[in-house]
mmCIF file with all atom_site columns, C-alpha atoms in Angstrom:
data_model
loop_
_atom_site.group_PDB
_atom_site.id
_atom_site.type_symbol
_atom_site.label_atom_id
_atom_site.label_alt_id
_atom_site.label_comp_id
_atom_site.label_asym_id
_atom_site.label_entity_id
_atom_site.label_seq_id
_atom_site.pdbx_PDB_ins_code
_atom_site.Cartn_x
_atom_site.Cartn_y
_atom_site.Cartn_z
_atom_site.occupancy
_atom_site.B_iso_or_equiv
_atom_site.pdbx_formal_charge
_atom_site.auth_seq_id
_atom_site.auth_comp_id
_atom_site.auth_asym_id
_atom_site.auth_atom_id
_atom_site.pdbx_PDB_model_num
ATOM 1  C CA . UNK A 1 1  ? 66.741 42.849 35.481 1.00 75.00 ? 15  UNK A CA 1
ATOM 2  C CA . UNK A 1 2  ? 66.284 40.537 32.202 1.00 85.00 ? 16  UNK A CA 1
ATOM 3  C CA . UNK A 1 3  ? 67.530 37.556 31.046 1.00 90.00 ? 17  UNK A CA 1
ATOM 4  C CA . UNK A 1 4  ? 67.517 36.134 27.954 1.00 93.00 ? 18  UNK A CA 1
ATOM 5  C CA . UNK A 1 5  ? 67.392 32.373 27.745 1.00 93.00 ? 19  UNK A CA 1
ATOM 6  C CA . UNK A 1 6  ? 67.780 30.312 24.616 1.00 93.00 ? 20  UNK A CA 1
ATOM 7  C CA . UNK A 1 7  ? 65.856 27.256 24.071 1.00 93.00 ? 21  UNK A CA 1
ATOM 8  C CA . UNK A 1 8  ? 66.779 24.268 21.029 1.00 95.00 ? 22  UNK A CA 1
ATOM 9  C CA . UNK A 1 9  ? 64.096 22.290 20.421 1.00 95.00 ? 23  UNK A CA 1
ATOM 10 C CA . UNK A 1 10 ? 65.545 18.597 19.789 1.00 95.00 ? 24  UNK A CA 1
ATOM 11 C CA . UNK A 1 11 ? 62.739 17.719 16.904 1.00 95.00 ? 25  UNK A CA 1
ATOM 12 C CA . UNK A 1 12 ? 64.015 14.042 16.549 1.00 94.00 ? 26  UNK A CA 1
ATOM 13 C CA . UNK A 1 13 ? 64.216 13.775 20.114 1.00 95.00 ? 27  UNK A CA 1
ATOM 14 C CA . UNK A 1 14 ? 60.472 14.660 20.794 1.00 94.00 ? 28  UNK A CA 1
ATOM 15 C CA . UNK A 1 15 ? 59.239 12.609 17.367 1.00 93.00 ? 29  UNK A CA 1
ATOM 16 C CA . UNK A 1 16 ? 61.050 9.233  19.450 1.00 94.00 ? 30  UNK A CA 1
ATOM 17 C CA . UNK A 1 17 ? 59.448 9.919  22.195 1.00 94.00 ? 31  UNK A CA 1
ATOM 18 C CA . UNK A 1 18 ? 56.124 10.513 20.244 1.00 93.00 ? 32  UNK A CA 1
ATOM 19 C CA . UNK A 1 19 ? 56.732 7.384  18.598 1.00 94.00 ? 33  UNK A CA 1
ATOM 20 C CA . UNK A 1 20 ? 57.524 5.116  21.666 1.00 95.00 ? 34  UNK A CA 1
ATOM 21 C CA . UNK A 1 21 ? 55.661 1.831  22.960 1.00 95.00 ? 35  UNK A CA 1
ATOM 22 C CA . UNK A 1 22 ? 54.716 4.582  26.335 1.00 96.00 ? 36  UNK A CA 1
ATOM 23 C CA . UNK A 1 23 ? 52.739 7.349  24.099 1.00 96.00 ? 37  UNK A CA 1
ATOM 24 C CA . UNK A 1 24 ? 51.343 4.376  22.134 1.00 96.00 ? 38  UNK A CA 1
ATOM 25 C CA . UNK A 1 25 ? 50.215 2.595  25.519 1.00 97.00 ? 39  UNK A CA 1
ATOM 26 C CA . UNK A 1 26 ? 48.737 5.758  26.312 1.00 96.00 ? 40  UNK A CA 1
ATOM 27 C CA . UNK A 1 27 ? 46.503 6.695  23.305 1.00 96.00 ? 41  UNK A CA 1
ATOM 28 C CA . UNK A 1 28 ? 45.385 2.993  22.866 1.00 97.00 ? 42  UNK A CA 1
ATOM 29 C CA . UNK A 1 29 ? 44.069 3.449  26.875 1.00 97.00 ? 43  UNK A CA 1
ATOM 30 C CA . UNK A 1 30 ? 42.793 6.523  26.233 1.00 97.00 ? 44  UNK A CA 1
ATOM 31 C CA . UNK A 1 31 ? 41.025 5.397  22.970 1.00 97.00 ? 45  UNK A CA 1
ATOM 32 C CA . UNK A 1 32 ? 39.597 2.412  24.970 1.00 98.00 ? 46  UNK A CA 1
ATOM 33 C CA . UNK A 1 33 ? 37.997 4.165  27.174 1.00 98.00 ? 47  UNK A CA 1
ATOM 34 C CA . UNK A 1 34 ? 36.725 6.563  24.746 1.00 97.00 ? 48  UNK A CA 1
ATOM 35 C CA . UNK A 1 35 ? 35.281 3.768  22.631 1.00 98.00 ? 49  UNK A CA 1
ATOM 36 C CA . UNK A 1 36 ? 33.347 2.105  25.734 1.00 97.00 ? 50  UNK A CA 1
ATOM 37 C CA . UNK A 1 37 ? 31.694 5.637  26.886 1.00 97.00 ? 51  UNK A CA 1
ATOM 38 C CA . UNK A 1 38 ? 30.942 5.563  23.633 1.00 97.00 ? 52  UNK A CA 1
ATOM 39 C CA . UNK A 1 39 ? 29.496 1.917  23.364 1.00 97.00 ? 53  UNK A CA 1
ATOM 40 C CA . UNK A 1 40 ? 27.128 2.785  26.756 1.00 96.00 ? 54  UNK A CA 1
ATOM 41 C CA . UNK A 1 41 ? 25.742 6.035  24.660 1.00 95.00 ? 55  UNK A CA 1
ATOM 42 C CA . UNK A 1 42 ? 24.591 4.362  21.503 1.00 95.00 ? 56  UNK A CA 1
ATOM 43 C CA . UNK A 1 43 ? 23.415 0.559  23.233 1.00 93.00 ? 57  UNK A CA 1
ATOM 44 C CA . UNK A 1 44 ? 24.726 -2.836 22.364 1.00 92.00 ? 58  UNK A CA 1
ATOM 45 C CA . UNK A 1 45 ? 23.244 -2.869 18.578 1.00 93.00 ? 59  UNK A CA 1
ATOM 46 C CA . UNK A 1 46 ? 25.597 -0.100 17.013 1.00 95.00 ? 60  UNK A CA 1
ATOM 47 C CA . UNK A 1 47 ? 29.404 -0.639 16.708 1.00 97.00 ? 61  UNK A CA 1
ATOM 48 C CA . UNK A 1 48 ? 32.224 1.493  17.825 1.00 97.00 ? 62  UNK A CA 1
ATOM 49 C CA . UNK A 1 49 ? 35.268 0.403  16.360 1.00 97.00 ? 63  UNK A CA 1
ATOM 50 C CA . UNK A 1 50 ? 38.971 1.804  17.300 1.00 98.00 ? 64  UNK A CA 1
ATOM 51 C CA . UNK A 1 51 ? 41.670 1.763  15.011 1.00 97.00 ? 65  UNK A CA 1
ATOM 52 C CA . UNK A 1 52 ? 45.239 1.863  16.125 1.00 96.00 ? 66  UNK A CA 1
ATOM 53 C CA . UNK A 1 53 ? 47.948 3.911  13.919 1.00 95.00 ? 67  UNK A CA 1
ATOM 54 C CA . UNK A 1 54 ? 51.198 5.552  13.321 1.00 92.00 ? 68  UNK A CA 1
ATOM 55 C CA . UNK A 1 55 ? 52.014 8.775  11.489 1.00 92.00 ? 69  UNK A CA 1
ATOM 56 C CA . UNK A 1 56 ? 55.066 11.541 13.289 1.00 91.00 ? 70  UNK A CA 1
ATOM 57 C CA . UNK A 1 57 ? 53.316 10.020 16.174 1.00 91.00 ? 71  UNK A CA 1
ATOM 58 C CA . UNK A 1 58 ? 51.135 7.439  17.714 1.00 94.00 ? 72  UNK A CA 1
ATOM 59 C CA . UNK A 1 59 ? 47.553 7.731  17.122 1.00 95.00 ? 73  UNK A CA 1
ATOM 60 C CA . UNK A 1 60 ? 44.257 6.137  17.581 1.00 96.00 ? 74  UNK A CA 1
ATOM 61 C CA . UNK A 1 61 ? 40.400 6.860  16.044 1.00 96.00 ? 75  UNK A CA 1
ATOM 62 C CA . UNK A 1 62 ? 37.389 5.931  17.425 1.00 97.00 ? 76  UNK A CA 1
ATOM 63 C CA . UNK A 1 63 ? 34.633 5.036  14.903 1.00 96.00 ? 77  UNK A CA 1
ATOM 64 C CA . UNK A 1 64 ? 30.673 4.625  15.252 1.00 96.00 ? 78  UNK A CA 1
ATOM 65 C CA . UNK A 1 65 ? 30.984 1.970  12.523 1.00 94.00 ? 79  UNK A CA 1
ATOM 66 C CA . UNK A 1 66 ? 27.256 2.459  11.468 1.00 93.00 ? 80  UNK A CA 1
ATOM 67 C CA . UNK A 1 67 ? 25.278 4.668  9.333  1.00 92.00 ? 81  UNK A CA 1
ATOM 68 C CA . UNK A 1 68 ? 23.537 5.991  12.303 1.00 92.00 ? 82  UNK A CA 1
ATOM 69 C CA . UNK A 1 69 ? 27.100 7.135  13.834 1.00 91.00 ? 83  UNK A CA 1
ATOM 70 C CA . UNK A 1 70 ? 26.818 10.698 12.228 1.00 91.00 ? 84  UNK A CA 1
ATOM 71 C CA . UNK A 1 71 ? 23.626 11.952 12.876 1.00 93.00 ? 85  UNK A CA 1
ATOM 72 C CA . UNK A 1 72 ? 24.284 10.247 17.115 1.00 94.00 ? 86  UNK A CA 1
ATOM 73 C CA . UNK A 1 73 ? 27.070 12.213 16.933 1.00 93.00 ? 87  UNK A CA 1
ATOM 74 C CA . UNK A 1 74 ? 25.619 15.355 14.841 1.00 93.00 ? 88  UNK A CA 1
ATOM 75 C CA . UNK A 1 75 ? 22.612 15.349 17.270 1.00 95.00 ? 89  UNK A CA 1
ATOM 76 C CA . UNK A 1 76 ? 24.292 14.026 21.191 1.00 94.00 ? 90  UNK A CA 1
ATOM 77 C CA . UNK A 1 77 ? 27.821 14.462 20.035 1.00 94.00 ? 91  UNK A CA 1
ATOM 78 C CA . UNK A 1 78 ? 28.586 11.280 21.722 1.00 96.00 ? 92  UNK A CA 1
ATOM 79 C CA . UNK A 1 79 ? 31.900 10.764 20.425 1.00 96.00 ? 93  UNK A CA 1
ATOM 80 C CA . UNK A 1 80 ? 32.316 14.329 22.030 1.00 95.00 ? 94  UNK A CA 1
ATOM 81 C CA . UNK A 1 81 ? 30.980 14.022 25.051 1.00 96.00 ? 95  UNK A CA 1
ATOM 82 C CA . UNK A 1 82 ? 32.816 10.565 25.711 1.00 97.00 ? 96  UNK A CA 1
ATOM 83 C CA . UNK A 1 83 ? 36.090 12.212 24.661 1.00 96.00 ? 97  UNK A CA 1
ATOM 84 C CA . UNK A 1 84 ? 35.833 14.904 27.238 1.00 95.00 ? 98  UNK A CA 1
ATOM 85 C CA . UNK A 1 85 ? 34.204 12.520 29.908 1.00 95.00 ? 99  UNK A CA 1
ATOM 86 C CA . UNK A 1 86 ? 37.780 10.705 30.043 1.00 94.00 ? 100 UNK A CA 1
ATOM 87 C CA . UNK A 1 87 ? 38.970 14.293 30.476 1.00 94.00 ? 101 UNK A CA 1
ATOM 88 C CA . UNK A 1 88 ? 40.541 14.929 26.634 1.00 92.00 ? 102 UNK A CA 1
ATOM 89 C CA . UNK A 1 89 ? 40.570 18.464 25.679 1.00 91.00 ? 103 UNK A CA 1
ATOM 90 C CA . UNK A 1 90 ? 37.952 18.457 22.925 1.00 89.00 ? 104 UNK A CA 1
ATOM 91 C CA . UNK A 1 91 ? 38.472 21.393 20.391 1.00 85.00 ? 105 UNK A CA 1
ATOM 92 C CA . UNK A 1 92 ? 36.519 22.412 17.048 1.00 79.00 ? 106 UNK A CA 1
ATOM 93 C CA . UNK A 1 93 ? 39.089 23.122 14.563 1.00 76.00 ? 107 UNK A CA 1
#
């Protein structure tokens, strides 16, 4: 036996909840703790810099602020490896 189940997506519904002071809690948290894995992989003399924002959703980057920050991450992928240390699902688009 079958059944066929219909499913409608509420769109505005999931972009509030996307948007909410919660989801933007937890990707400034998240971005913290990605930023200070990432602080105890390059030492005290390069900075890591996280920038809070809002697009359909709330969002957060975390920057090696330093000319050195691409080739630390090109050669230990330490923005990587903190990422996934805090358990995010790191994928290569």
């Amino acid at each position: 036996m079958s059944y066929r189940i219909e499913v409608e997506v509420d769109y505005a519904g999931i972009g509030e909840v996307a948007r909410s002071d919660e989801v933007r809690q937890m990707v400034n948290q998240a971005a913290d703790r990605i930023a200070a894995a990432t602080r105890t992989a390059v030492g005290p003399d390069i900075p890591v810099t996280v920038s809070e924002y809002t697009t359909d959703r709330e969002a957060a980057a975390v920057t090696i602020a330093d000319r050195r920050g691409l080739g630390l991450q090109a050669r230990d992928g330490v923005l990587t490896r903190a990422a996934s240390g805090i358990g995010a699902d790191v994928r290569i688009r």
